[in-house]
Coordinates of C-alpha atoms in Angstrom, one line a residue:
M1 CA -48.0 -36.3 36.3
T2 CA -45.4 -35.1 33.8
A3 CA -41.8 -34.6 35.0
H4 CA -39.9 -31.5 33.9
L5 CA -36.2 -31.5 33.4
T6 CA -34.5 -28.3 34.4
L7 CA -31.0 -27.6 33.1
P8 CA -28.5 -25.6 35.1
R9 CA -28.4 -22.0 34.1
D10 CA -24.9 -22.1 32.7
V11 CA -25.6 -25.2 30.7
A12 CA -28.8 -23.7 29.3
A13 CA -27.0 -20.6 28.3
E14 CA -24.3 -22.6 26.6
A15 CA -26.9 -24.6 24.7
T16 CA -28.7 -21.5 23.3
A17 CA -25.6 -19.4 22.6
E18 CA -24.6 -19.0 19.0
P19 CA -21.2 -20.4 18.1
A20 CA -18.3 -18.0 18.0
A21 CA -17.4 -16.7 14.6
R22 CA -14.4 -18.4 13.1
F23 CA -11.6 -16.2 11.6
R24 CA -12.4 -17.4 8.1
D25 CA -16.0 -16.3 8.6
L26 CA -14.7 -12.8 9.6
L27 CA -12.5 -12.8 6.4
A28 CA -15.5 -13.6 4.3
A29 CA -17.6 -10.9 6.0
E30 CA -14.9 -8.3 5.4
W31 CA -14.5 -9.4 1.8
L32 CA -18.2 -8.9 1.2
K33 CA -18.2 -5.5 2.9
L34 CA -15.2 -4.4 0.8
W35 CA -16.9 -5.3 -2.5
S36 CA -20.5 -4.3 -1.4
L37 CA -19.9 -0.7 -2.5
R38 CA -20.3 0.0 -6.2
S39 CA -17.5 2.6 -6.0
T40 CA -14.9 0.0 -4.9
P41 CA -14.1 -1.5 -8.4
W42 CA -14.3 2.0 -10.0
T43 CA -11.9 3.4 -7.5
Y44 CA -9.4 0.7 -8.1
A45 CA -9.8 1.1 -11.8
V46 CA -9.1 4.9 -11.5
V47 CA -5.9 4.2 -9.5
F48 CA -4.8 1.6 -11.9
L49 CA -5.3 3.8 -15.0
A50 CA -3.7 6.9 -13.3
V51 CA -0.5 5.1 -12.2
V52 CA -0.1 3.1 -15.4
G53 CA -0.9 6.2 -17.4
F54 CA 1.8 8.3 -15.7
N55 CA 4.4 5.6 -16.3
A56 CA 3.4 5.1 -19.9
G57 CA 3.4 8.8 -20.5
T58 CA 6.9 9.2 -19.3
A59 CA 8.1 6.3 -21.5
Y60 CA 6.3 7.8 -24.5
D61 CA 8.0 11.2 -24.0
T62 CA 11.4 9.4 -24.1
Y63 CA 10.3 7.5 -27.2
R64 CA 9.1 10.7 -28.9
Y65 CA 12.1 12.9 -28.2
W66 CA 14.8 10.3 -28.3
T67 CA 16.1 11.5 -31.7
S68 CA 16.5 15.0 -30.4
R69 CA 19.0 13.9 -27.7
D70 CA 22.7 14.2 -28.3
A71 CA 25.0 11.2 -28.2
A72 CA 26.2 11.8 -24.7
S73 CA 22.6 12.0 -23.3
R74 CA 21.7 8.7 -25.0
A75 CA 24.8 7.0 -23.7
D76 CA 24.0 8.2 -20.1
F77 CA 20.4 7.0 -20.5
I78 CA 21.6 3.5 -21.3
R79 CA 24.5 3.4 -18.8
D80 CA 22.2 4.5 -15.9
G81 CA 19.6 1.9 -16.7
M82 CA 16.9 4.5 -17.2
S83 CA 14.7 2.1 -19.1
L84 CA 14.1 0.2 -15.9
Q85 CA 13.5 3.5 -14.1
H86 CA 10.7 4.3 -16.6
A87 CA 8.9 1.1 -15.7
F88 CA 7.7 2.8 -12.5
T89 CA 8.5 6.5 -12.1
G90 CA 8.7 8.6 -8.9
N91 CA 5.5 10.6 -9.8
A92 CA 3.6 7.3 -10.3
A93 CA 4.9 6.1 -6.9
T94 CA 3.7 9.3 -5.2
I95 CA 0.2 8.9 -6.7
L96 CA 0.1 5.3 -5.8
L97 CA 1.1 6.0 -2.2
L98 CA -1.4 8.8 -1.9
A99 CA -4.2 6.6 -3.2
A100 CA -3.1 3.8 -0.9
G101 CA -3.4 5.9 2.2
A102 CA -6.8 7.1 1.2
L103 CA -8.1 3.6 0.4
G104 CA -6.9 2.2 3.7
A105 CA -8.4 5.1 5.6
V106 CA -11.8 4.8 4.1
T107 CA -11.9 1.1 4.9
V108 CA -12.1 2.0 8.6
T109 CA -13.5 5.5 8.7
G110 CA -16.3 4.6 6.4
E111 CA -17.7 2.2 8.9
Y112 CA -17.3 4.7 11.8
G113 CA -19.0 7.4 9.7
T114 CA -22.1 5.2 8.9
G115 CA -22.2 3.5 12.4
L116 CA -21.8 0.1 10.8
I117 CA -18.9 -0.5 13.1
R118 CA -21.2 -0.7 16.1
T119 CA -23.3 -3.4 14.4
T120 CA -20.1 -5.3 13.5
F121 CA -18.8 -5.2 17.1
A122 CA -22.2 -6.1 18.5
A123 CA -22.3 -9.2 16.3
V124 CA -18.7 -10.1 17.0
P125 CA -17.4 -8.7 20.3
A126 CA -13.9 -9.9 19.6
R127 CA -12.8 -6.6 18.2
R128 CA -9.2 -7.5 17.6
S129 CA -10.2 -10.5 15.5
V130 CA -12.5 -8.3 13.4
M131 CA -9.8 -5.7 12.8
A132 CA -7.2 -8.4 12.0
A133 CA -9.5 -9.8 9.4
K134 CA -10.1 -6.4 8.0
A135 CA -6.3 -5.8 7.7
A136 CA -5.8 -9.2 6.2
V137 CA -8.4 -8.6 3.4
L138 CA -7.1 -5.1 2.7
A139 CA -3.5 -6.3 2.5
A140 CA -4.4 -9.1 0.1
V141 CA -6.5 -7.0 -2.2
M142 CA -3.9 -4.2 -2.3
T143 CA -1.1 -6.6 -2.9
L144 CA -2.9 -8.1 -5.9
L145 CA -3.8 -4.6 -7.2
G146 CA -0.3 -3.4 -6.7
A147 CA 1.1 -6.4 -8.6
L148 CA -1.3 -5.8 -11.5
I149 CA -0.3 -2.2 -11.7
A150 CA 3.4 -2.9 -11.5
V151 CA 3.3 -5.7 -14.1
T152 CA 1.1 -3.7 -16.5
S153 CA 3.3 -0.6 -16.1
F154 CA 6.4 -2.6 -16.8
A155 CA 4.9 -4.3 -19.9
A156 CA 3.5 -1.0 -21.3
T157 CA 6.6 1.1 -20.7
Q158 CA 9.1 -1.4 -22.1
A159 CA 6.9 -2.0 -25.1
I160 CA 6.9 1.7 -25.9
L161 CA 10.7 2.0 -25.3
S162 CA 11.3 -1.1 -27.5
G163 CA 10.3 1.2 -30.4
R164 CA 13.7 2.8 -29.9
G165 CA 15.5 -0.4 -29.0
L166 CA 15.6 0.6 -25.3
G167 CA 13.1 -1.8 -23.7
V168 CA 14.2 -4.5 -21.3
P169 CA 12.6 -7.9 -20.5
F170 CA 11.1 -9.1 -17.2
D171 CA 14.2 -11.1 -16.5
H172 CA 16.5 -8.1 -16.8
P173 CA 18.8 -7.6 -13.8
G174 CA 16.9 -5.7 -11.1
A175 CA 13.5 -5.9 -12.9
V176 CA 12.0 -8.2 -10.3
R177 CA 13.1 -6.0 -7.5
V178 CA 11.5 -2.9 -9.1
L179 CA 8.3 -4.9 -9.7
A180 CA 8.1 -6.2 -6.1
A181 CA 9.0 -2.9 -4.5
S182 CA 6.4 -1.0 -6.6
A183 CA 3.7 -3.6 -6.0
L184 CA 4.2 -3.8 -2.2
L185 CA 4.2 0.0 -1.9
L186 CA 0.4 -0.1 -2.2
P187 CA -0.4 -2.5 0.7
V188 CA 2.1 -0.8 2.9
G189 CA 0.5 2.6 2.3
A190 CA -3.0 1.2 2.7
L191 CA -2.3 -0.5 6.0
T192 CA -0.7 2.8 7.2
G193 CA -3.9 4.6 6.3
M194 CA -6.0 2.0 8.0
A195 CA -3.9 2.4 11.2
I196 CA -4.3 6.2 11.2
G197 CA -8.0 5.8 10.5
T198 CA -8.4 3.4 13.4
L199 CA -7.0 6.1 15.8
V200 CA -8.6 9.2 14.3
R201 CA -11.9 7.8 12.9
H202 CA -12.6 10.8 10.7
T203 CA -12.0 10.4 6.9
G204 CA -10.8 13.9 6.2
T205 CA -8.4 14.2 9.1
T206 CA -7.1 10.7 8.4
I207 CA -6.3 11.5 4.8
V208 CA -4.5 14.7 5.8
L209 CA -2.4 12.9 8.4
G210 CA -1.8 10.1 5.9
V211 CA -0.4 12.5 3.3
A212 CA 1.7 14.2 6.0
T213 CA 3.1 10.9 7.2
L214 CA 3.7 9.2 3.8
L215 CA 4.6 12.0 1.5
I216 CA 5.5 15.2 3.4
L217 CA 7.9 13.7 6.0
P218 CA 10.2 12.2 3.4
V219 CA 10.6 15.8 2.0
V220 CA 11.1 17.4 5.3
F221 CA 14.0 15.1 6.3
S222 CA 16.9 15.5 3.9
S223 CA 19.5 12.9 3.1
D224 CA 22.3 15.4 3.3
R225 CA 22.8 15.1 7.1
Y226 CA 23.3 11.8 9.0
W227 CA 20.4 11.9 11.5
S228 CA 18.1 13.4 9.0
A229 CA 19.1 10.7 6.6
L230 CA 18.3 8.0 9.2
V231 CA 14.7 9.4 9.5
S232 CA 14.4 9.8 5.8
H233 CA 15.5 6.2 5.2
A234 CA 12.8 4.9 7.6
M235 CA 10.0 6.2 5.3
P236 CA 8.3 3.9 2.8
L237 CA 8.7 6.2 -0.1
E238 CA 12.4 6.5 0.5
A239 CA 12.6 2.8 0.8
W240 CA 10.9 2.4 -2.6
Q241 CA 13.4 4.8 -4.1
R242 CA 16.3 2.8 -2.7
L243 CA 14.9 -0.4 -4.1
T244 CA 14.3 1.0 -7.6
Q245 CA 17.3 3.4 -8.0
P246 CA 20.0 2.5 -10.5
A247 CA 23.4 1.2 -9.5
T248 CA 25.0 4.5 -10.5
F249 CA 23.0 6.5 -8.0
Q250 CA 25.1 8.2 -5.3
T251 CA 24.0 9.4 -1.9
P252 CA 25.9 10.9 1.0
F253 CA 24.8 8.1 3.4
P254 CA 24.2 4.9 1.4
W255 CA 22.1 2.1 2.8
S256 CA 21.3 -1.4 1.7
T257 CA 18.4 -2.9 -0.1
G258 CA 17.9 -5.2 2.9
G259 CA 17.4 -2.2 5.0
A260 CA 14.8 -0.9 2.6
W261 CA 12.9 -4.2 2.7
T262 CA 13.0 -4.0 6.5
V263 CA 11.3 -0.6 6.3
Y264 CA 8.5 -2.1 4.3
A265 CA 8.0 -4.9 6.8
A266 CA 8.3 -2.7 9.8
W267 CA 5.6 -0.2 8.6
A268 CA 3.2 -3.0 7.6
L269 CA 3.6 -4.8 10.9
A270 CA 3.3 -1.6 13.0
A271 CA 0.2 -0.6 11.1
V272 CA -1.5 -4.0 11.7
L273 CA -0.6 -3.9 15.4
I274 CA -2.0 -0.4 15.8
T275 CA -5.2 -1.3 13.9
V276 CA -5.7 -4.4 16.0
A277 CA -4.8 -2.9 19.4
G278 CA -6.4 0.5 18.7
V279 CA -10.0 -0.7 19.1
H280 CA -9.5 -3.1 22.0
R281 CA -10.3 -0.7 24.9
R282 CA -12.1 2.1 23.1
D283 CA -15.8 2.7 22.5
Q284 CA -17.3 2.9 19.1

């Protein structure tokens, strides 16, 4: 007679259960999902060309019409450090922030729209870990893209301005701060768009809310009144302007560069927390 060995139910279940996904596995999965769409590299390329093109176009206008300026205007340009301002213009920063919010939103709302998020959470029930991995991958990619855009814009604009003897090198005072502030504006905006998308789950609505949050609110709140200035200073776009403005810039309620960096960090941290916590107790 053959003896049969019977394992306790909990032991048998543990023996047949698949091992839990490690966080690095989740990172790899989110990386593959991000680049699995053919539109991803094209979208990044369009953002890159648009932002660099705006900056280079502004520098070329200065180069082209420099000789038509009077002596006082030329002196003001040099005194105010406008060569460094041309490295990354306000229009380019607005486009960058608009694109960032949309890119971050689609990262989440795209999965909700196709229903892929249900498959993801079925395979990995630890929702917060999944969203943390998604946020980490997005932040890393956006930071690298932002750095590439900022460095290329700086090199292109200063090369153009050098034709008039106006270009500045990378080690020029304040240049590193302008580069860092411009590069990090992209991940901050993208994480904000992801957080809004996690709560709303609809691409169109998320993009509208992202535009209102990142671009319209800084316009609504003026810097001419104290409490309005406090709200304005808490916006990422205003923080970028503070970090890139020349030393001669005057404002009724001045604030420090440390405060501007704090705004960057607070928005990024809050966005990640909302993204991770927003899916914990909600259905798909």
